Every structure is written in structure tokens, then in C-alpha cells.
Tab-separated table of C-alpha atoms in Angstrom:
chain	number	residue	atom	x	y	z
A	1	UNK	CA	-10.007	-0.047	15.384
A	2	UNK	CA	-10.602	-3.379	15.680
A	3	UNK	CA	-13.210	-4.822	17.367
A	4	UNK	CA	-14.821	-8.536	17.162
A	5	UNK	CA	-17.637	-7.852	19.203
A	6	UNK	CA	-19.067	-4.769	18.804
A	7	UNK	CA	-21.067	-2.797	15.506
A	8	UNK	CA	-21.147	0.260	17.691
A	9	UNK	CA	-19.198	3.542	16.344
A	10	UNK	CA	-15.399	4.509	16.828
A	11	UNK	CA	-14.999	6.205	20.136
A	12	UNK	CA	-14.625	9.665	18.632
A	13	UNK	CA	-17.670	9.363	16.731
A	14	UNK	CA	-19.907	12.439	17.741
A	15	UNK	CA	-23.735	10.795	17.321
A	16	UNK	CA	-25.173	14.267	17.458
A	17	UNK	CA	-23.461	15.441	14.426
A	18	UNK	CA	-24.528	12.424	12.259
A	19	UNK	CA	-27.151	13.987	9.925
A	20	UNK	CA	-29.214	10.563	9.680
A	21	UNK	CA	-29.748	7.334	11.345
A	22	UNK	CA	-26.880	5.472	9.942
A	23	UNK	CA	-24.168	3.532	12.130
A	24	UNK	CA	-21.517	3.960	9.136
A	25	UNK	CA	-21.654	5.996	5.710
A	26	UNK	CA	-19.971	2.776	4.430
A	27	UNK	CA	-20.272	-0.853	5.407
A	28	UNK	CA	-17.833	-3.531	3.422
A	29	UNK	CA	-18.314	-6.907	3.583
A	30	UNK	CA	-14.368	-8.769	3.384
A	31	UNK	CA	-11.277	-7.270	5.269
A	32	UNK	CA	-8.898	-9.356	2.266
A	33	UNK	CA	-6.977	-7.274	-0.176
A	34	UNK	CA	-9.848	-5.118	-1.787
A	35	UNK	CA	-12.072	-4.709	1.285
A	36	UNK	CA	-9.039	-3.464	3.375
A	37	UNK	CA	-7.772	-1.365	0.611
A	38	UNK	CA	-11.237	0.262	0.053
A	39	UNK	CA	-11.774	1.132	4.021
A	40	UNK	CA	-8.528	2.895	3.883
A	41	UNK	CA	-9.023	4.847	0.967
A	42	UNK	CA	-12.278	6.095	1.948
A	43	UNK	CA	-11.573	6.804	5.157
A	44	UNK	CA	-8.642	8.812	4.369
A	45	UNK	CA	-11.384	11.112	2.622
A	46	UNK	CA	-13.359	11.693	5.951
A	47	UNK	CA	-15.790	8.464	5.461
A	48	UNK	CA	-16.753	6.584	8.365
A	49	UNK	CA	-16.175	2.500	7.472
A	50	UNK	CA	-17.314	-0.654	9.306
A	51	UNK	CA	-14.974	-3.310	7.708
A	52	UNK	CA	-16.472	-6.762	8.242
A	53	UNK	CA	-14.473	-10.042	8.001
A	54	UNK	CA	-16.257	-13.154	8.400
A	55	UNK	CA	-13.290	-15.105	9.914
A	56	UNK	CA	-12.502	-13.930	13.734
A	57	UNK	CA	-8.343	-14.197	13.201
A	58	UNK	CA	-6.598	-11.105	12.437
A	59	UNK	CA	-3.812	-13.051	10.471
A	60	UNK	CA	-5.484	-15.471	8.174
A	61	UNK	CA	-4.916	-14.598	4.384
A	62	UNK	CA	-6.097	-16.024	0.619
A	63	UNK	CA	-4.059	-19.476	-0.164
A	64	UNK	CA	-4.754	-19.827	-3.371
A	65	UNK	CA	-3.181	-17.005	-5.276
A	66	UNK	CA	-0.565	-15.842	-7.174
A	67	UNK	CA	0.758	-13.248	-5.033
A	68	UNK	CA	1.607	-11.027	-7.298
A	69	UNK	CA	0.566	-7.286	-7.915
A	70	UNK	CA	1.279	-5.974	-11.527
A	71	UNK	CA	2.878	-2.262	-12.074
A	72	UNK	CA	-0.477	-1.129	-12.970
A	73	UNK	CA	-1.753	-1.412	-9.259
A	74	UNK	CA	1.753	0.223	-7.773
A	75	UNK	CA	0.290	3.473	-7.548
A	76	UNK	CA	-2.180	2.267	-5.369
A	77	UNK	CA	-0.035	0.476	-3.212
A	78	UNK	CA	2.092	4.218	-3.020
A	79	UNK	CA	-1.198	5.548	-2.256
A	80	UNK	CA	-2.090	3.463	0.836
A	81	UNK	CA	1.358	4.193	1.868
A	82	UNK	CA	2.648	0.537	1.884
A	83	UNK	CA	5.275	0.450	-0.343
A	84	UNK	CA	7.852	0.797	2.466
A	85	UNK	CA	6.369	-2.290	4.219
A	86	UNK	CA	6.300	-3.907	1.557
A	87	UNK	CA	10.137	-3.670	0.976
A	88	UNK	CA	11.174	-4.693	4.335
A	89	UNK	CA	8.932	-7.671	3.763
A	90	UNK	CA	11.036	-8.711	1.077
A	91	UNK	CA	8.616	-8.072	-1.705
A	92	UNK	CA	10.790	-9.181	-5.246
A	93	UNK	CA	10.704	-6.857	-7.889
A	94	UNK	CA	9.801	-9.322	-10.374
A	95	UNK	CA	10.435	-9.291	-14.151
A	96	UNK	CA	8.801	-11.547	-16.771
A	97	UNK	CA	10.405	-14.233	-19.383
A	98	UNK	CA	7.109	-15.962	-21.409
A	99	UNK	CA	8.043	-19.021	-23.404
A	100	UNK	CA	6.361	-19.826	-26.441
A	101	UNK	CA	6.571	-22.021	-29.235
A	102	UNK	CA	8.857	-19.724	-30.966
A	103	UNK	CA	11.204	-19.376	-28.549
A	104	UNK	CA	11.420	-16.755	-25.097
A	105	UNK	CA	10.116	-13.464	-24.637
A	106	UNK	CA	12.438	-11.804	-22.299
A	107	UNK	CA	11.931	-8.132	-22.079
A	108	UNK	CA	14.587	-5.857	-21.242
A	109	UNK	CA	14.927	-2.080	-20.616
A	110	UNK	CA	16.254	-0.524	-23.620
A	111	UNK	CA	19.841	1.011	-23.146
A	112	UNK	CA	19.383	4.636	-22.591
A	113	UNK	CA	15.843	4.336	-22.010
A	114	UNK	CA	13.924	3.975	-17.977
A	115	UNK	CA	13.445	0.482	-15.823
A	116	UNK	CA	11.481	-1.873	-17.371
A	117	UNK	CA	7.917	-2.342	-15.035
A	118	UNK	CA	8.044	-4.523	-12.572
A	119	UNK	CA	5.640	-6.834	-10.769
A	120	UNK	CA	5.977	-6.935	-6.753
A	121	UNK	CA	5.250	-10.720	-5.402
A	122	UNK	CA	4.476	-11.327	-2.035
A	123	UNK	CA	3.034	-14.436	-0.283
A	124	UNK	CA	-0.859	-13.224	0.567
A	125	UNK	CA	0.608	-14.662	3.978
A	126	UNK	CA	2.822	-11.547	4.478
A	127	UNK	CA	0.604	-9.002	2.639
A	128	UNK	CA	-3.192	-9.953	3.653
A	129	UNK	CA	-2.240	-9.185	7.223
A	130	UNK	CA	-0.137	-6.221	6.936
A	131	UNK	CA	-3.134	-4.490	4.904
A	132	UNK	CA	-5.908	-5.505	6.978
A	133	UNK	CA	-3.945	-4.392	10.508
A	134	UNK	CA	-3.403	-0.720	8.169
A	135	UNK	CA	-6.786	-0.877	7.706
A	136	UNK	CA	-7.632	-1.039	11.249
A	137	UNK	CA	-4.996	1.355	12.518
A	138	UNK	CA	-7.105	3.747	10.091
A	139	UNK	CA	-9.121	6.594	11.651
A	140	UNK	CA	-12.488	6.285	10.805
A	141	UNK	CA	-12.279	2.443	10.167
A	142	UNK	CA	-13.853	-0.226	12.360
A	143	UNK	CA	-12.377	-3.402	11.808
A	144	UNK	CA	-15.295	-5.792	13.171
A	145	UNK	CA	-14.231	-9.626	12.656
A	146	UNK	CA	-16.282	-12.901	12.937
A	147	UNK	CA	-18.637	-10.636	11.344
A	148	UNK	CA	-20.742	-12.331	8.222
A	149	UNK	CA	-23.580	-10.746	6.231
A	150	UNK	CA	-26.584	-13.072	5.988
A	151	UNK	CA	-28.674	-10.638	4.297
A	152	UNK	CA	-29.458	-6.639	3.043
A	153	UNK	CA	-31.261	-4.496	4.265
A	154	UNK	CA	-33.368	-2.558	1.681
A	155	UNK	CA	-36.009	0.329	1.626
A	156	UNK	CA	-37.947	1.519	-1.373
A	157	UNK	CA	-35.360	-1.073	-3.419
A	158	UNK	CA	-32.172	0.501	-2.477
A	159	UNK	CA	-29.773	-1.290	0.000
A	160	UNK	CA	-29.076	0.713	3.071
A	161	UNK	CA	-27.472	-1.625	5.204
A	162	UNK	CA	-26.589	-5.183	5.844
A	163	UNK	CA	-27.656	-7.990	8.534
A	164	UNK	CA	-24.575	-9.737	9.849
A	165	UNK	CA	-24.129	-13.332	12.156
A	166	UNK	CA	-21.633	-12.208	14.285
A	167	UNK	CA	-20.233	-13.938	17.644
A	168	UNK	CA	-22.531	-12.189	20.037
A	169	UNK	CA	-25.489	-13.029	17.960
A	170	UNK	CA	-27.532	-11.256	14.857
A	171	UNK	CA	-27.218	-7.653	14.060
A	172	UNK	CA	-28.024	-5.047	11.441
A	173	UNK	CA	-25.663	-2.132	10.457
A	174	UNK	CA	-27.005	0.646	8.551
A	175	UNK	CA	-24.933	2.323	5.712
A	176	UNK	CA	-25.300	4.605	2.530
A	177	UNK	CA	-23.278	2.476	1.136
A	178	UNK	CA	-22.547	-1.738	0.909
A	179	UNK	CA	-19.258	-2.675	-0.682
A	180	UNK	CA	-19.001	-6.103	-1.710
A	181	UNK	CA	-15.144	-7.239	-1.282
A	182	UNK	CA	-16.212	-10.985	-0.610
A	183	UNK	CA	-14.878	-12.805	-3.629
A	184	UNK	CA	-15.762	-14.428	-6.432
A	185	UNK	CA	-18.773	-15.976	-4.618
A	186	UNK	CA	-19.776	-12.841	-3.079
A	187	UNK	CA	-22.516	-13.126	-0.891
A	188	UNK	CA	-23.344	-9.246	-1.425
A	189	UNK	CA	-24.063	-9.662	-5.345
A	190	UNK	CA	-26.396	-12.601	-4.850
A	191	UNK	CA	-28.340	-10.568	-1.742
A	192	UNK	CA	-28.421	-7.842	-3.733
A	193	UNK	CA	-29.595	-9.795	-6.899
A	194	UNK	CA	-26.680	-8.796	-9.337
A	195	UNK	CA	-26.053	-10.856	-12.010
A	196	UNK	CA	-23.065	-12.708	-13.168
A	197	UNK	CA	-21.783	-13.568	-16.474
A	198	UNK	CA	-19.831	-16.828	-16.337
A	199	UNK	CA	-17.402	-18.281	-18.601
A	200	UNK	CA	-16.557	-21.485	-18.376
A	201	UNK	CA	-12.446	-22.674	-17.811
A	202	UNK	CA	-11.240	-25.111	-19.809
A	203	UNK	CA	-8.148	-25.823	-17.525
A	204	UNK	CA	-7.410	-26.378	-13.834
A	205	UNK	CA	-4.570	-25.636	-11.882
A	206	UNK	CA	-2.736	-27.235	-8.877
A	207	UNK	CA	0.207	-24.489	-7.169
A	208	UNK	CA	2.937	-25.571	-4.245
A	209	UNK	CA	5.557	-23.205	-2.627
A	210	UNK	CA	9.367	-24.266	-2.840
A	211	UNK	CA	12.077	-22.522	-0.964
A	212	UNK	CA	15.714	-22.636	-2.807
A	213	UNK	CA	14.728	-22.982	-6.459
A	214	UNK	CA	16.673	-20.851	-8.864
A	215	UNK	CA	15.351	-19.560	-11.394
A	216	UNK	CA	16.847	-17.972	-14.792
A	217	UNK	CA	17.040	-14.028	-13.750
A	218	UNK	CA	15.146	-14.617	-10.800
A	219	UNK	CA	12.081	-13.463	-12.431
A	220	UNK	CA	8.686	-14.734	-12.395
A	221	UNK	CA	8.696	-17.526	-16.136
A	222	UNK	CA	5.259	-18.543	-17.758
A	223	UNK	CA	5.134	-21.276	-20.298
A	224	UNK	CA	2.754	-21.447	-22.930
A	225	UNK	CA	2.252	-24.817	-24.094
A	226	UNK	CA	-1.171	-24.714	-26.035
A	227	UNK	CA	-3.311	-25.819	-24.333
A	228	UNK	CA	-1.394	-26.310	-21.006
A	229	UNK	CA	0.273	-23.365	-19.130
A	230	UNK	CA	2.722	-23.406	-16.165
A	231	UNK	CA	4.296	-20.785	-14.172
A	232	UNK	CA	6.831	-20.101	-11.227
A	233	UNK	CA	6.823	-16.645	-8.920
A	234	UNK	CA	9.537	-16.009	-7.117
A	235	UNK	CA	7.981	-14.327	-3.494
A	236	UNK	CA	9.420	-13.050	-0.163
A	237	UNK	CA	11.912	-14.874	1.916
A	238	UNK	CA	13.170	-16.996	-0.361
A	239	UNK	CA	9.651	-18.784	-1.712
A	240	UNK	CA	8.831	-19.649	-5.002
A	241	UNK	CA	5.099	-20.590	-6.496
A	242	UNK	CA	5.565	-22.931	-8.639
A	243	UNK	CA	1.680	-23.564	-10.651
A	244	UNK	CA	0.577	-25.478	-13.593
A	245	UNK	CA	-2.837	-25.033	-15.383
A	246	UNK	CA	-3.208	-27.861	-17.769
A	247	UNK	CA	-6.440	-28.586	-20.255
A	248	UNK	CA	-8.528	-30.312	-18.637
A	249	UNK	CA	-8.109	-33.743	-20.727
A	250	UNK	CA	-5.456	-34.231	-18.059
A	251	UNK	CA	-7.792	-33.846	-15.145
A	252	UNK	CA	-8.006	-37.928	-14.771
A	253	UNK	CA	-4.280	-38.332	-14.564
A	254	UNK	CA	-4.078	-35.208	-11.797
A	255	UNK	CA	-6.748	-37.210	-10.089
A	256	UNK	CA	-5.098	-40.351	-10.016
A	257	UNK	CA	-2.066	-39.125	-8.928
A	258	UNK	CA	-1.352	-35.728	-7.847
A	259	UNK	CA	2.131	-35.335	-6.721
A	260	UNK	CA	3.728	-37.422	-9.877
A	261	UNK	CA	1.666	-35.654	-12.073
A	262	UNK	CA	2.334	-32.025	-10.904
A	263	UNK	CA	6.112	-32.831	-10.787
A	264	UNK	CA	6.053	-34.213	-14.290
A	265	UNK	CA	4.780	-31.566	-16.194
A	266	UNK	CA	6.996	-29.088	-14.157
A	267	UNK	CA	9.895	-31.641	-15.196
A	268	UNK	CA	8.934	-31.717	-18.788
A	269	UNK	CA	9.173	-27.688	-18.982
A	270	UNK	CA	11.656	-26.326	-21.416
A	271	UNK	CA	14.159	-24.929	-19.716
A	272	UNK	CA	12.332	-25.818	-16.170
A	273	UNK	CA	13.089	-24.861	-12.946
A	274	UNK	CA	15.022	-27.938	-11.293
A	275	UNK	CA	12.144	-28.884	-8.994
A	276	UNK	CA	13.792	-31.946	-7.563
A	277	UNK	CA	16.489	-30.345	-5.882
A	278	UNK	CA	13.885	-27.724	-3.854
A	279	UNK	CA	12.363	-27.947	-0.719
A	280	UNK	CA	8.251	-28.081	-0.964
A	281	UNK	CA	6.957	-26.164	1.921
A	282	UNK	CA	3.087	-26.304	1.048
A	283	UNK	CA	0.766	-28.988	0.010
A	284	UNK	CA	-0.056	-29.202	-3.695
A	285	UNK	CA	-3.469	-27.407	-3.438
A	286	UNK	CA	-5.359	-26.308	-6.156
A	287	UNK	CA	-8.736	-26.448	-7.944
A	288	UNK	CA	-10.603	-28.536	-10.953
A	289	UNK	CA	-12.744	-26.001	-11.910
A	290	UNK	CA	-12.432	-22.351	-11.674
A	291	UNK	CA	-15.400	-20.160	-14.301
A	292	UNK	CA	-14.675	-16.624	-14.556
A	293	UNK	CA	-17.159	-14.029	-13.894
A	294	UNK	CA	-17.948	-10.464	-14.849
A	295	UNK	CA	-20.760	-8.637	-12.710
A	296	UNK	CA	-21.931	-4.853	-13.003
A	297	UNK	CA	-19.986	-3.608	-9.998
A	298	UNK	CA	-22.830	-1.633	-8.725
A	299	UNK	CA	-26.678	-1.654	-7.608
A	300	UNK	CA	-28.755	0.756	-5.908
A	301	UNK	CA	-26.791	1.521	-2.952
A	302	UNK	CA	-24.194	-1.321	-3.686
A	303	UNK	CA	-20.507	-1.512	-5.045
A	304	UNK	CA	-18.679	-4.368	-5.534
A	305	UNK	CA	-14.914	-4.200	-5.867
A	306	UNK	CA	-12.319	-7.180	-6.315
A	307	UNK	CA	-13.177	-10.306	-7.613
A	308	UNK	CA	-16.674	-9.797	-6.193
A	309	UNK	CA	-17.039	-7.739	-9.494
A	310	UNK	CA	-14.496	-10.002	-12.063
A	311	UNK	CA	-12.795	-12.779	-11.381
A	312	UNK	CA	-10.558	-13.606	-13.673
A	313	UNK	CA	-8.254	-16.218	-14.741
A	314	UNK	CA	-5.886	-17.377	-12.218
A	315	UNK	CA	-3.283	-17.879	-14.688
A	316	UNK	CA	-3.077	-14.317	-15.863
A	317	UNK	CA	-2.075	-13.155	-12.238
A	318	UNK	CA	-4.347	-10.095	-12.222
A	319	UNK	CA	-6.782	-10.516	-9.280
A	320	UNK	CA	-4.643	-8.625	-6.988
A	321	UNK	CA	-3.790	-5.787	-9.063
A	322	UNK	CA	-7.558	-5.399	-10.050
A	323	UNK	CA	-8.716	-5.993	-6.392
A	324	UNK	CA	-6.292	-2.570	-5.325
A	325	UNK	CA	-7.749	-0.772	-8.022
A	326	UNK	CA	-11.096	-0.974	-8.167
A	327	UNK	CA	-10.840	0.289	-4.316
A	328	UNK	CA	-9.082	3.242	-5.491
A	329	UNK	CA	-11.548	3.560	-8.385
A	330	UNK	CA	-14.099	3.478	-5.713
A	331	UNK	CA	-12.806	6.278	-3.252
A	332	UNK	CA	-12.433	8.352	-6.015
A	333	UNK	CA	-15.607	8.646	-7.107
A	334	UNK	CA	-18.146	7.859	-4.062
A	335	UNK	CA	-16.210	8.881	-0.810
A	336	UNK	CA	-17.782	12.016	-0.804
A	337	UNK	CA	-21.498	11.285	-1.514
A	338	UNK	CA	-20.734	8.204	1.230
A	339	UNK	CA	-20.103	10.760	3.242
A	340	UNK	CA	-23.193	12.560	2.537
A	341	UNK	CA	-21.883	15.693	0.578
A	342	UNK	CA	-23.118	14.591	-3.382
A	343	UNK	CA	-24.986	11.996	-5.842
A	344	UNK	CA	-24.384	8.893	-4.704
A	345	UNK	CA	-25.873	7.311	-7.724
A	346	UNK	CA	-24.262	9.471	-10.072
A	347	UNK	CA	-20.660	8.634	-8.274
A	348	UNK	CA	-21.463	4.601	-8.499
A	349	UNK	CA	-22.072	4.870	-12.046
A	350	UNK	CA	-18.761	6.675	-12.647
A	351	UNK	CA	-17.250	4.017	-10.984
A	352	UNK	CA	-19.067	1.669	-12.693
A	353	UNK	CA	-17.873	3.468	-16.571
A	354	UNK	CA	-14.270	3.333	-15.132
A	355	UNK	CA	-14.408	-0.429	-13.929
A	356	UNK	CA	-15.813	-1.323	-17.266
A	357	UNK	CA	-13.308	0.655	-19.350
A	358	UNK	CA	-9.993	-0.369	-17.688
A	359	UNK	CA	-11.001	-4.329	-16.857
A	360	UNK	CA	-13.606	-5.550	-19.260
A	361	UNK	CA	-11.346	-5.433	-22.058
A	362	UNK	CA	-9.017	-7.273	-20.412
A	363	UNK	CA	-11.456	-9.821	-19.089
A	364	UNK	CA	-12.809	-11.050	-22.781
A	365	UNK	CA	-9.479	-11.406	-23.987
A	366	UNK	CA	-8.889	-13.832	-21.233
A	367	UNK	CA	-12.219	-15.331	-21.303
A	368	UNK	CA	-11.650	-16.116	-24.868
A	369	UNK	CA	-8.214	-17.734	-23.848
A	370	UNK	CA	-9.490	-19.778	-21.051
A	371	UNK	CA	-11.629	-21.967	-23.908
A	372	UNK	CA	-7.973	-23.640	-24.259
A	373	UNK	CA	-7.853	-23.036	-27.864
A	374	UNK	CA	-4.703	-22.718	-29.272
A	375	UNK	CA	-3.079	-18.888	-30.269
A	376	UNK	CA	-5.458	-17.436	-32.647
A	377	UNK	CA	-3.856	-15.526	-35.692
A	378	UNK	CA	-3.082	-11.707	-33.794
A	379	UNK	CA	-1.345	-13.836	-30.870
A	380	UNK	CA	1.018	-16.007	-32.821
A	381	UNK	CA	1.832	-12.268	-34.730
A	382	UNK	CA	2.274	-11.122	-31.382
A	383	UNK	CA	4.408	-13.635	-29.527
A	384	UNK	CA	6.018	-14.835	-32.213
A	385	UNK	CA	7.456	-11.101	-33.027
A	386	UNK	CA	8.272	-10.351	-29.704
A	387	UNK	CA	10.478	-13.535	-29.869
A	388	UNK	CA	12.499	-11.595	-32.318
A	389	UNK	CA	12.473	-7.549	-31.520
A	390	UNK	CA	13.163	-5.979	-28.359
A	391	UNK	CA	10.556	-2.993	-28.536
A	392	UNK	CA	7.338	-5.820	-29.343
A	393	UNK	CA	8.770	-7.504	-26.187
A	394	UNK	CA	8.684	-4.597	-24.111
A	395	UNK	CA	5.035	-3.423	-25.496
A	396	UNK	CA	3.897	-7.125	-24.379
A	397	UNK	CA	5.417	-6.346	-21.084
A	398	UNK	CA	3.440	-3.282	-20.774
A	399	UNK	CA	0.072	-5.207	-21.833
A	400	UNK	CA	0.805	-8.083	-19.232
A	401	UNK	CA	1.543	-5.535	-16.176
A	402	UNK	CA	-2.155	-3.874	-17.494
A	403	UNK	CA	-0.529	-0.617	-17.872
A	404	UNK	CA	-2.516	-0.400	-21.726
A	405	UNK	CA	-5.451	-2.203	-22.940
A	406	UNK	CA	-6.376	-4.477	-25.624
A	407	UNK	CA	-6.676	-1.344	-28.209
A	408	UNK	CA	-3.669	0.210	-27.551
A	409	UNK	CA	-2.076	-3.694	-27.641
A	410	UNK	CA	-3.162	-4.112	-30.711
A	411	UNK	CA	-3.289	-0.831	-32.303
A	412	UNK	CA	-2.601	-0.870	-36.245
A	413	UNK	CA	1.254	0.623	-36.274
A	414	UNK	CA	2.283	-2.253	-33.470
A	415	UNK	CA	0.605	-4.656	-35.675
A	416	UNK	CA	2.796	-3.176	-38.624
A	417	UNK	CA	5.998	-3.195	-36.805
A	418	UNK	CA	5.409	-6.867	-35.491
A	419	UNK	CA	4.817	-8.462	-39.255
A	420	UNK	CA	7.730	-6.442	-40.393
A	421	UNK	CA	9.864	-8.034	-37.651
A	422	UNK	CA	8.196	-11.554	-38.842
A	423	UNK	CA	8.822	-10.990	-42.605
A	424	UNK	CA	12.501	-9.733	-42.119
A	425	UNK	CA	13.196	-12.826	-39.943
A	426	UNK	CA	11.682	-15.051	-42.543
A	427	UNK	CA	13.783	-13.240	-45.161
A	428	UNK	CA	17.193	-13.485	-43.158
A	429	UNK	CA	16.679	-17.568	-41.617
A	430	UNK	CA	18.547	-20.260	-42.918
């Protein structure tokens, strides 16, 4: 239900049969991608959710993205029911070709085997929106926008609700349970005093949308250029993102002139896609400098999901797929003490073991990366093999769509078979 005006409770709400003074079991600050994805889940599992947005328009959606959701995320996406949506919308089913310095990666299904994964792009434009009106169509859900927390409300050092500016004035909304779905800024870790790790970015990136510009396959490219990357994501109805993330020793030039310099590196690409003859429907928008963090997702009384809890680097496309997750991850473990019927401490710190296990990983590898330092001695064994063999490309592919971690990436036998690969290609060039 969506209502900008009022914190009340959803018209079939019996009051008597509430067991405590709480207005929600669950409050969640952001109605984006994890927020909305969150309120359905949990509500779905008989938890009663007040879903705050700060901005008052139902429509409005994250810009600066790379709208795309890896294969890891899909079951989530099944799970909230949207994958039909999501097709009429014209969501491509995106492959991957990664160039290197030793040539392309292009993964491909192997002959008798199943579909390679697949990404699914779609412009935050089409998605955020669709979501966030499920979210609100969602019994037990009360979609409240122009709603923004300005502070927590804590007993005995455990958060049990939130204070919120809203358009009617100042209010508090009690809850068992805060969920922090408010970015990478999140105004719910820094009430609630959680710290962040930062890592500093040695690049920046500038994106812009095109509309007619082929590309090879029609699947989403990424260019690895040591230190500079680029990419291009084909999205729905005809729209490509077209981004490039350069060291930041370029920064001056970028500053001095935007445009030329954005179309020049995306000119210089090997094997580029023919920007000049595409139609730029965006502004060349971007940012200079972009840290990632890594917060413990949870505090007394407080989850954080999204890139409230990691935010990591744009150029590995992840945020999305993470945001859907660590919703899921979320339901699974804490709708029912929400709801009153368990631990509720003992459910956040499952959630809190799974969020570490399945993103952390992930997050130092890219951390590492985002120095700008050039492939370290694993990576070139890695790309430069997958160049070469079919089965190293594919077990890349599986790594980039976060379907297996860093471990199981780099596990001794793959290792084995990828300086084989190198040695016999060695062995057999001119």
C-alpha cells in the first residue's frame, strides 16, 4: 500500500492482536532495489513492513549504475516473481566477451553441454519502478514515500525504531527490526554507529546511454587495459551503456574536457563499439571518486542489506546482484523472529555469517584490483589461459556471474589445467 502521508498500519491490521507496542515488526529505510526486494520477501513470510523512501515520486530510480543483475541473483528475481516482467520489459539476456592483453575471452556453451549463464540488463529506469510498485502491491507492506530517517530510536542500546522527516512533519515508527537499504552512504549505519572499512579507488568512471550501437554478439564487452577499463551493456529497448573507468592520472584531461575525452578512449578500444555512428540519449555523468566499503551488516536490532553493507566497485557490475541477495539472505533468516516467533539476534548473526561468506571474498579481490595495479601473477595465469581453452573461459564466466567464489576460482586442479593450457600454447606458437 502506498501511502505518502501516513505511518499508521495497513487497513487490515488487527491492533488488538499485536503482542507489543510496535507500528511494524520491520521498518526499512530505501524503497530502491534492496529495500523493495527485502519488504517483499519478508512480507511474503507473514511480516508486517513499513518501506520508507525518502524521495515522494513513485518512479524515480538509481542513474548511475550498470543495470545489470548477474545469474547468481536470478533466483531471487524467480523468487519475487518478476522474471515475467522482466521479459516483457525487454530485459537482454546478456553474455560476456573480456578483452585482455592476450587476446578475447569469449565463453561459449560447450556442445552437448547446458546454456552458458547469463546476465539480465535492464535500465534501473524500467526495473527500480516495477520493483518498488511490487513492493507496494504486497500484503503486509506499507510503502510510505517522502519519508527520511533523521535518527534511531534506541532502548537499553538496541534500535527499536526509527525517527523519520516526512511531509506532514516529524514522526517515530517503532520496529523489531531497522533495515538499512539506503546506499553506500547509508544514513542507518552511521545512526546506528556501524563502522565502515574503506578502500580507496584508484580510477573514476564517466557512463552515457546510446541507442543503435551494435555490438559483436550483442553481449555486454569489458576491456582490460591495465590500468584503464571500459565497458558497454547492452539494456532494454534498444539502449546501450557505454562506461569507461580510467586511472586516475587521466582525471585532468576528463576534467578539461569531458565529451572528447570519453569518446576517445571509447574510440581507441580494440575492436570498439563504433560510437560515432550512435545516438547519445543521456548526459555523460559519472563520478571522480568512488571508495568501496565493507560494513558488518548487522547491529543490535539493525540489518543492513545492499550497498548499505558493501559497496563495491562499479566496474565489476555486482551491486545489483548483491543488493537482491542479501534481501533474500535476510528473509531467510530473520522473517520469523521479525515477526516475533524466534531469536532475533541469533537470526541477524546468521545473516551476518552468510553475507560474509558469499560477498567478502569477492569484495577483497576487487578491493585489491581497484589499487589500479596491473594483473598480478594468478590473473595473467588466469586470463591469459582462458584466452586459449574453452573450459578456463567458461569457469571465468562462472566466477564473474558470482555463481563460485574466489576458492573454488582458484582451486589447485583449475590452476593446473590453466598452466597446462599456457605451456602447450607456448610449446605449439610460432
Amino acid at each position: 500500500m502506498t501511502n505518502p502521508e501516513s505511518a499508521g498500519h495497513d487497513a487490515d491490521y488487527d491492533a488488538d492482536a499485536d503482542a507489543d507496542d510496535n507500528d511494524y515488526d520491520v521498518v526499512i529505510s530505501g524503497a530502491g532495489l534492496a529495500g523493495s526486494a527485502a519488504a517483499i520477501l519478508l512480507a511474503r513470510r507473514g511480516v508486517r513492513v513499513a518501506l520508507l523512501e525518502r524521495r515522494s515520486d513513485p518512479e524515480s530510480y538509481k542513474a548511475l549504475c550498470t543495470h545489470s543483475i548477474q545469474y547468481s541473483a536470478h533466483p531471487v528475481l524467480a523468487e519475487l516473481g518478476l522474471l515475467p516482467a522482466l521479459e516483457k520489459a525487454g530485459a537482454v539476456h546478456s553474455g560476456a566477451r573480456w578483452h585482455t592483453r592476450w587476446g578475447w575471452i569469449e565463453p561459449k556453451a560447450p556442445p552437448a553441454g547446458p546454456e552458458l549463464p547469463y546476465s539480465y540488463n535492464v535500465r534501473r529506469s524500467t526495473l527500480d519502478p516495477l520493483i518498488r510498485s511490487r513492493a507496494a502491491d504486497t500484503t503486509g507492506v506499507d510503502l510510505l514515500l517522502g519519508h527520511q530517517v533523521t535518527g534511531l530510536i534506541t532502548e537499553a542500546g538496541r534500535t527499536v525504531g526509527v525517527r523519520t522527516s516526512t511531509p506532514q512533519g516529524e514522526r517515530e515508527i517503532r520496529a523489531r527490526l531497522v533495515v538499512g537499504a539506503d546506499g553506500k552512504d547509508s544514513a542507518v549505519a552511521k545512526l546506528a554507529a556501524v563502522p565502515a572499512r574503506q578502500y580507496e579507488n584508484a580510477r573514476f568512471a564517466y557512463l552515457a546511454h546510446f541507442r543503435g550501437l551494435p555490438l559483436n554478439n550483442g553481449v555486454s564487452h569489458t576491456w582490460f587495459l591495465e590500468p584503464d577499463m571500459a565497458y558497454t551493456f547492452p539494456n532494454d529497448d534498444g539502449v546501450t551503456v557505454v562506461a569507461v573507468v580510467p586511472g586516475k592520472e587521466r582525471l585532468p584531461a576528463f576534467r578539461e574536457d569531458l565529451e572528447g575525452s570519453f569518446l576517445n578512449l571509447v574510440r581507441s578500444l580494440p575492436e570498439g563499439p563504433p560510437i560515432d555512428s550512435a545516438e547519445r540519449v543521456t548526459k555523460i555523468t559519472g563520478f571522480v571518486d568512488y571508495p568501496l566499503h565493507s560494513r558488518r551488516p548487522t547491529a543490535p536490532g539493525v540489518a543492513l542489506v545492499g550497498d548499505a553493507a558493501v559497496t563495491g566497485d562499479p566496474l565489476w557490475g555486482v551491486g545489483c546482484g548483491w543488493a537482491l541477495q542479501s534481501a533474500q539472505w535476510l528473509a531467510q533468516a530473520a522473517a520469523a523472529p521479525a515477526a516475533g516467533r524466534g531469536d532475533l539476534d541469533k537470526a541477524l548473526a546468521l545473516y551476518a555469517r552468510r553475507h560474509r561468506r558469499r560477498v567478502l571474498g569477492h569484495q577483497y579481490l576487487a578491493a585489491d584490483f581497484a589499487t589500479g595495479r596491473p594483473f598480478n601473477p594468478l590473473e595473467r595465469l588466469m586470463f591469459s589461459a582462458a584466452t586459449r581453452d574453452a573450459s578456463v573461459a567458461r569457469h571465468m564466466h562462472r566466477f564473474a556471474n558470482r555463481l563460485i567464489g574466489p576458492a573454488r576460482f582458484l582451486n589447485p586442479a583449475v590452476l593446473a589445467k590453466a598452466s597446462a593450457v599456457n605451456i602447450k600454447h607456448r610449446a605449439t606458437a610460432p
